[in-house]
Tab-separated table of C-alpha atoms in Angstrom:
chain	number	residue	atom	x	y	z
A	1	MET	CA	76.574	133.250	77.504
A	2	ASN	CA	77.059	130.281	75.184
A	3	PRO	CA	79.275	127.490	76.632
A	4	MET	CA	81.758	127.908	73.765
A	5	GLN	CA	82.401	131.513	74.764
A	6	ILE	CA	82.618	130.576	78.435
A	7	LYS	CA	85.292	127.943	77.780
A	8	ILE	CA	87.384	130.230	75.572
A	9	GLU	CA	87.116	133.045	78.114
A	10	GLU	CA	88.210	130.644	80.861
A	11	ALA	CA	91.344	129.796	78.874
A	12	LYS	CA	92.009	133.479	78.267
A	13	ALA	CA	91.723	134.187	82.006
A	14	ARG	CA	94.506	131.627	82.544
A	15	GLY	CA	96.680	133.380	79.974
A	16	LYS	CA	96.096	130.637	77.401
A	17	VAL	CA	94.784	130.521	73.856
A	18	GLY	CA	91.552	128.543	73.614
A	19	LEU	CA	92.113	125.252	71.786
A	20	ILE	CA	89.550	124.085	69.226
A	21	PRO	CA	90.617	120.745	67.713
A	22	PHE	CA	88.623	119.285	64.816
A	23	LEU	CA	87.972	115.643	63.967
A	24	PRO	CA	85.484	114.172	61.490
A	25	ALA	CA	82.897	112.028	63.261
A	26	GLY	CA	83.920	108.378	63.099
A	27	PHE	CA	87.608	109.056	62.408
A	28	PRO	CA	89.832	107.061	62.452
A	29	ASP	CA	87.192	104.422	63.184
A	30	ARG	CA	83.916	104.194	65.082
A	31	ASP	CA	85.341	103.169	68.453
A	32	ARG	CA	88.563	105.115	68.485
A	33	PHE	CA	86.798	108.350	67.519
A	34	TRP	CA	85.214	108.642	70.948
A	35	LYS	CA	88.502	107.762	72.657
A	36	GLU	CA	90.266	110.515	70.711
A	37	LEU	CA	87.555	113.001	71.721
A	38	GLU	CA	88.107	112.021	75.334
A	39	GLY	CA	91.847	112.557	74.824
A	40	LEU	CA	91.282	116.035	73.389
A	41	ASP	CA	89.033	116.837	76.327
A	42	ASP	CA	91.573	115.565	78.849
A	43	CYS	CA	94.240	117.761	77.238
A	44	GLY	CA	92.309	120.950	77.843
A	45	ALA	CA	90.405	121.644	74.638
A	46	SER	CA	88.068	124.611	75.100
A	47	VAL	CA	85.785	123.525	72.263
A	48	ILE	CA	85.799	120.253	70.329
A	49	GLU	CA	84.695	120.623	66.711
A	50	ILE	CA	83.115	117.484	65.278
A	51	GLY	CA	82.851	117.219	61.527
A	52	MET	CA	79.645	115.914	59.985
A	53	PRO	CA	80.948	113.910	56.975
A	54	PHE	CA	79.569	115.060	53.630
A	55	SER	CA	80.215	113.919	50.053
A	56	ASP	CA	80.960	117.422	48.695
A	57	PRO	CA	82.991	119.242	51.390
A	58	VAL	CA	83.817	122.377	49.392
A	59	ALA	CA	85.664	124.157	52.238
A	60	ASP	CA	87.840	121.184	53.182
A	61	GLY	CA	91.337	120.492	51.938
A	62	PRO	CA	92.592	117.038	50.884
A	63	VAL	CA	93.399	115.727	54.376
A	64	VAL	CA	89.985	116.498	55.859
A	65	GLU	CA	88.173	115.464	52.683
A	66	LYS	CA	89.897	112.078	52.573
A	67	ALA	CA	89.124	111.434	56.246
A	68	SER	CA	85.493	112.515	55.852
A	69	LEU	CA	84.922	110.341	52.796
A	70	LYS	CA	86.343	107.354	54.684
A	71	CYS	CA	83.867	108.045	57.478
A	72	LEU	CA	81.016	108.115	54.953
A	73	ASP	CA	82.192	104.771	53.563
A	74	ASP	CA	82.085	103.445	57.133
A	75	GLY	CA	78.413	104.424	57.396
A	76	ILE	CA	78.784	107.468	59.640
A	77	ASP	CA	75.751	109.737	59.529
A	78	LEU	CA	73.979	112.265	61.736
A	79	ALA	CA	71.940	109.579	63.475
A	80	TRP	CA	75.159	107.803	64.538
A	81	ILE	CA	76.711	111.060	65.712
A	82	PHE	CA	73.729	112.048	67.839
A	83	GLU	CA	73.325	108.551	69.282
A	84	GLY	CA	76.923	108.681	70.501
A	85	LEU	CA	76.660	112.213	71.838
A	86	LYS	CA	73.454	111.497	73.747
A	87	ALA	CA	75.038	108.429	75.344
A	88	ARG	CA	77.986	110.571	76.494
A	89	LYS	CA	76.205	113.783	77.429
A	90	GLY	CA	77.820	115.441	80.421
A	91	ARG	CA	81.144	113.618	80.105
A	92	PHE	CA	83.010	116.368	78.268
A	93	LYS	CA	84.422	119.448	79.969
A	94	ALA	CA	84.862	121.123	76.592
A	95	ALA	CA	81.976	122.702	74.726
A	96	LEU	CA	80.895	120.723	71.649
A	97	LEU	CA	80.497	122.128	68.150
A	98	LEU	CA	79.276	120.452	64.966
A	99	MET	CA	80.694	121.540	61.609
A	100	GLY	CA	79.444	120.651	58.164
A	101	TYR	CA	77.277	121.632	55.230
A	102	LEU	CA	73.637	122.563	54.845
A	103	ASN	CA	72.400	119.627	52.783
A	104	PRO	CA	72.692	116.879	55.451
A	105	VAL	CA	71.301	119.183	58.153
A	106	TYR	CA	68.352	120.202	55.978
A	107	GLN	CA	67.629	116.610	54.953
A	108	TYR	CA	67.736	115.503	58.586
A	109	GLY	CA	65.126	118.125	59.460
A	110	LEU	CA	66.049	121.389	61.160
A	111	ASP	CA	63.765	120.988	64.151
A	112	LYS	CA	64.907	117.414	64.754
A	113	PHE	CA	68.531	118.457	64.264
A	114	ALA	CA	68.230	121.289	66.794
A	115	SER	CA	66.446	119.036	69.281
A	116	ASP	CA	69.106	116.336	68.965
A	117	CYS	CA	71.851	118.954	69.382
A	118	GLU	CA	70.312	119.960	72.691
A	119	ALA	CA	69.862	116.333	73.748
A	120	GLY	CA	73.496	115.578	72.861
A	121	GLY	CA	75.006	118.579	74.610
A	122	VAL	CA	75.993	120.444	71.443
A	123	SER	CA	76.450	124.204	71.894
A	124	GLY	CA	77.257	125.362	68.379
A	125	LEU	CA	77.039	124.736	64.663
A	126	ILE	CA	79.138	125.806	61.677
A	127	ILE	CA	77.607	125.493	58.213
A	128	ALA	CA	80.445	126.266	55.846
A	129	ASP	CA	78.387	126.742	52.685
A	130	MET	CA	75.633	128.977	54.062
A	131	PRO	CA	75.932	132.773	53.693
A	132	PHE	CA	74.511	135.236	56.196
A	133	GLU	CA	71.548	136.110	53.973
A	134	GLU	CA	70.274	132.519	54.025
A	135	SER	CA	70.887	131.713	57.676
A	136	GLY	CA	67.720	133.058	59.285
A	137	PHE	CA	65.641	129.880	59.122
A	138	VAL	CA	68.480	127.839	60.628
A	139	LYS	CA	68.904	130.265	63.532
A	140	GLU	CA	65.163	130.126	64.189
A	141	ALA	CA	65.430	126.383	64.771
A	142	LEU	CA	68.664	126.487	66.776
A	143	THR	CA	68.154	129.430	69.125
A	144	PRO	CA	65.332	127.974	71.258
A	145	ARG	CA	67.545	124.906	71.830
A	146	GLY	CA	70.535	126.909	73.054
A	147	VAL	CA	72.616	126.201	69.961
A	148	SER	CA	74.565	129.071	68.378
A	149	LEU	CA	75.388	129.415	64.691
A	150	VAL	CA	79.075	130.357	64.558
A	151	PRO	CA	79.908	133.047	61.968
A	152	LEU	CA	82.708	132.551	59.444
A	153	VAL	CA	84.603	135.642	58.275
A	154	GLY	CA	87.899	136.007	56.470
A	155	LEU	CA	90.399	138.039	54.514
A	156	ASN	CA	87.831	139.144	51.939
A	157	THR	CA	85.085	140.027	54.458
A	158	THR	CA	84.526	143.762	54.667
A	159	LYS	CA	84.167	145.448	58.021
A	160	GLU	CA	80.585	146.331	57.114
A	161	ARG	CA	79.757	142.698	56.416
A	162	MET	CA	81.420	141.603	59.632
A	163	GLN	CA	78.977	143.872	61.418
A	164	LEU	CA	76.037	141.967	59.918
A	165	TYR	CA	77.328	138.795	61.544
A	166	ALA	CA	78.322	140.520	64.775
A	167	ASP	CA	74.909	142.005	65.532
A	168	ASP	CA	73.567	138.711	66.896
A	169	ALA	CA	76.653	136.458	66.959
A	170	GLU	CA	77.200	134.084	69.881
A	171	GLY	CA	79.908	131.680	70.994
A	172	PHE	CA	82.868	132.868	68.964
A	173	CYS	CA	83.750	134.248	65.539
A	174	TYR	CA	85.667	131.860	63.293
A	175	PHE	CA	88.243	133.829	61.312
A	176	VAL	CA	89.375	131.953	58.187
A	177	SER	CA	93.069	132.728	57.713
A	178	VAL	CA	93.374	131.984	53.986
A	179	LEU	CA	91.427	132.321	50.748
A	180	GLY	CA	91.165	128.608	50.139
A	181	THR	CA	90.421	125.285	51.750
A	182	THR	CA	91.516	123.828	55.055
A	183	GLY	CA	94.985	122.351	55.397
A	184	GLN	CA	98.409	122.724	56.986
A	185	ARG	CA	100.532	125.659	55.815
A	186	GLU	CA	104.095	126.702	56.529
A	187	SER	CA	103.160	130.398	56.604
A	188	LEU	CA	100.023	132.507	56.799
A	189	PRO	CA	99.100	135.654	54.812
A	190	VAL	CA	100.517	138.930	56.168
A	191	LYS	CA	97.107	140.557	55.762
A	192	ILE	CA	95.703	138.475	58.626
A	193	LYS	CA	96.807	140.941	61.310
A	194	GLU	CA	95.007	143.832	59.647
A	195	LYS	CA	91.785	141.870	59.203
A	196	LEU	CA	91.938	140.352	62.683
A	197	ALA	CA	92.213	143.887	64.070
A	198	GLU	CA	89.042	144.803	62.164
A	199	ALA	CA	87.246	141.742	63.519
A	200	ARG	CA	88.386	142.624	67.039
A	201	GLU	CA	86.804	146.060	66.664
A	202	VAL	CA	83.505	144.644	65.404
A	203	PHE	CA	82.884	141.490	67.466
A	204	ASP	CA	82.390	141.459	71.231
A	205	ILE	CA	82.784	137.661	71.370
A	206	PRO	CA	86.065	135.694	71.140
A	207	ILE	CA	87.893	135.454	67.806
A	208	ALA	CA	89.183	132.026	66.737
A	209	LEU	CA	91.768	131.680	63.970
A	210	GLY	CA	91.540	128.619	61.734
A	211	PHE	CA	92.618	127.097	58.380
A	212	GLY	CA	96.333	126.408	58.036
A	213	ILE	CA	97.151	126.145	61.748
A	214	LYS	CA	99.449	123.220	62.539
A	215	HIS	CA	101.652	124.321	65.462
A	216	PRO	CA	101.322	126.769	68.383
A	217	ASP	CA	104.441	128.659	67.252
A	218	GLN	CA	102.353	130.097	64.410
A	219	LEU	CA	100.163	131.971	66.884
A	220	ALA	CA	102.722	134.203	68.593
A	221	GLN	CA	102.526	136.837	65.858
A	222	PHE	CA	98.788	137.229	66.450
A	223	GLU	CA	98.928	137.746	70.206
A	224	GLY	CA	96.192	140.101	71.336
A	225	LEU	CA	94.295	139.767	68.062
A	226	MET	CA	92.767	136.318	68.553
A	227	ASP	CA	91.534	134.246	71.472
A	228	ALA	CA	91.433	130.689	70.151
A	229	ALA	CA	92.995	128.454	67.497
A	230	VAL	CA	91.240	125.856	65.344
A	231	PHE	CA	93.295	122.972	63.974
A	232	GLY	CA	92.215	119.843	62.136
A	233	SER	CA	94.375	118.685	59.226
A	234	ALA	CA	97.541	118.462	61.317
A	235	LEU	CA	95.721	116.484	64.008
A	236	ILE	CA	94.194	114.124	61.446
A	237	SER	CA	97.588	113.540	59.818
A	238	HIS	CA	99.127	112.841	63.212
A	239	ILE	CA	96.490	110.233	64.034
A	240	GLU	CA	96.753	108.672	60.560
A	241	GLY	CA	100.479	108.302	61.213
A	242	GLY	CA	99.811	106.246	64.329
A	243	GLY	CA	99.826	109.031	66.911
A	244	THR	CA	97.244	109.985	69.500
A	245	SER	CA	95.410	113.147	70.463
A	246	HIS	CA	97.373	113.281	73.724
A	247	GLU	CA	100.675	113.338	71.857
A	248	PHE	CA	99.530	115.973	69.396
A	249	MET	CA	98.105	118.255	72.057
A	250	ALA	CA	101.220	118.218	74.269
A	251	PRO	CA	102.938	121.263	72.639
A	252	TRP	CA	99.716	123.270	72.851
A	253	MET	CA	99.150	122.817	76.569
C-alpha cells in the first residue's frame, strides 16, 4: 500500500479527515519553506503536497499562480526541490507528494525524475495537465520507484471514466470540487455529493476533496463521502499575511 493511502487510512481510523496541505516549493522563501513544511508535519498532515513551480499553471487560481511565479523568480527548480528533499529524507511523518505540470517533469527526464523522487522520499505525483490516455509512459517510469500517479476526477467525470482511473489507481483519488481553477470559495457546488458518491462506488482507495477548501467547517456536509481534504490557497494567503502553518492548521486538528 502506498504511504499516502496508509497515512490517510491512519487518520480515518482515529476518526479524523486526512489533511493534505499544499505549498509551492520555495514559498514564501527558500529557508522558510522547509520550516513551514516541518510545521505542517508537526500539526498532523497526512500528506504534504509540494508544488513544482511552472510558468503556465493552467489549473491554478490567482493565489497559487502568484506564489508559484515568485518561486520561479527566486530560482526554484526541480533540482533545488530534490536536493532539499534528499537532505531531509526520513524527517517527515507525512507522506510527500509532488504536484505540477508535464513540461518540467518531461524536460528533467522521466527516469531521473522517478529516481530522484525515490531518493527524496516522495510517494506520489500529480500532473494536472495530463489526461489518462497519455499517462502510460509516466507510470512506467514511476512504478518501479514506488511512486504513484494520483488520479484527478471531478464534476464532469463520468462514472465510466472514473473506472479507467480506478483500475490501477494507488494512494488516493483527488476529487476536484469545482469546474475551474484552485482558490478559496465561500460555497461549493451542490452536485459534489452526487459525484462523490459515484467516486466512492468506483474507487477502493481514499477520496480527497480539493479546490475551494479553506476551512474545516466546509467538510461536514460531505461526511462519509470523502476521506481527506486538500487546501492550498487559504494556507498561502495566511502565510503571506504574516501567519504560520501552525496557526493555520490549528482549527483542522
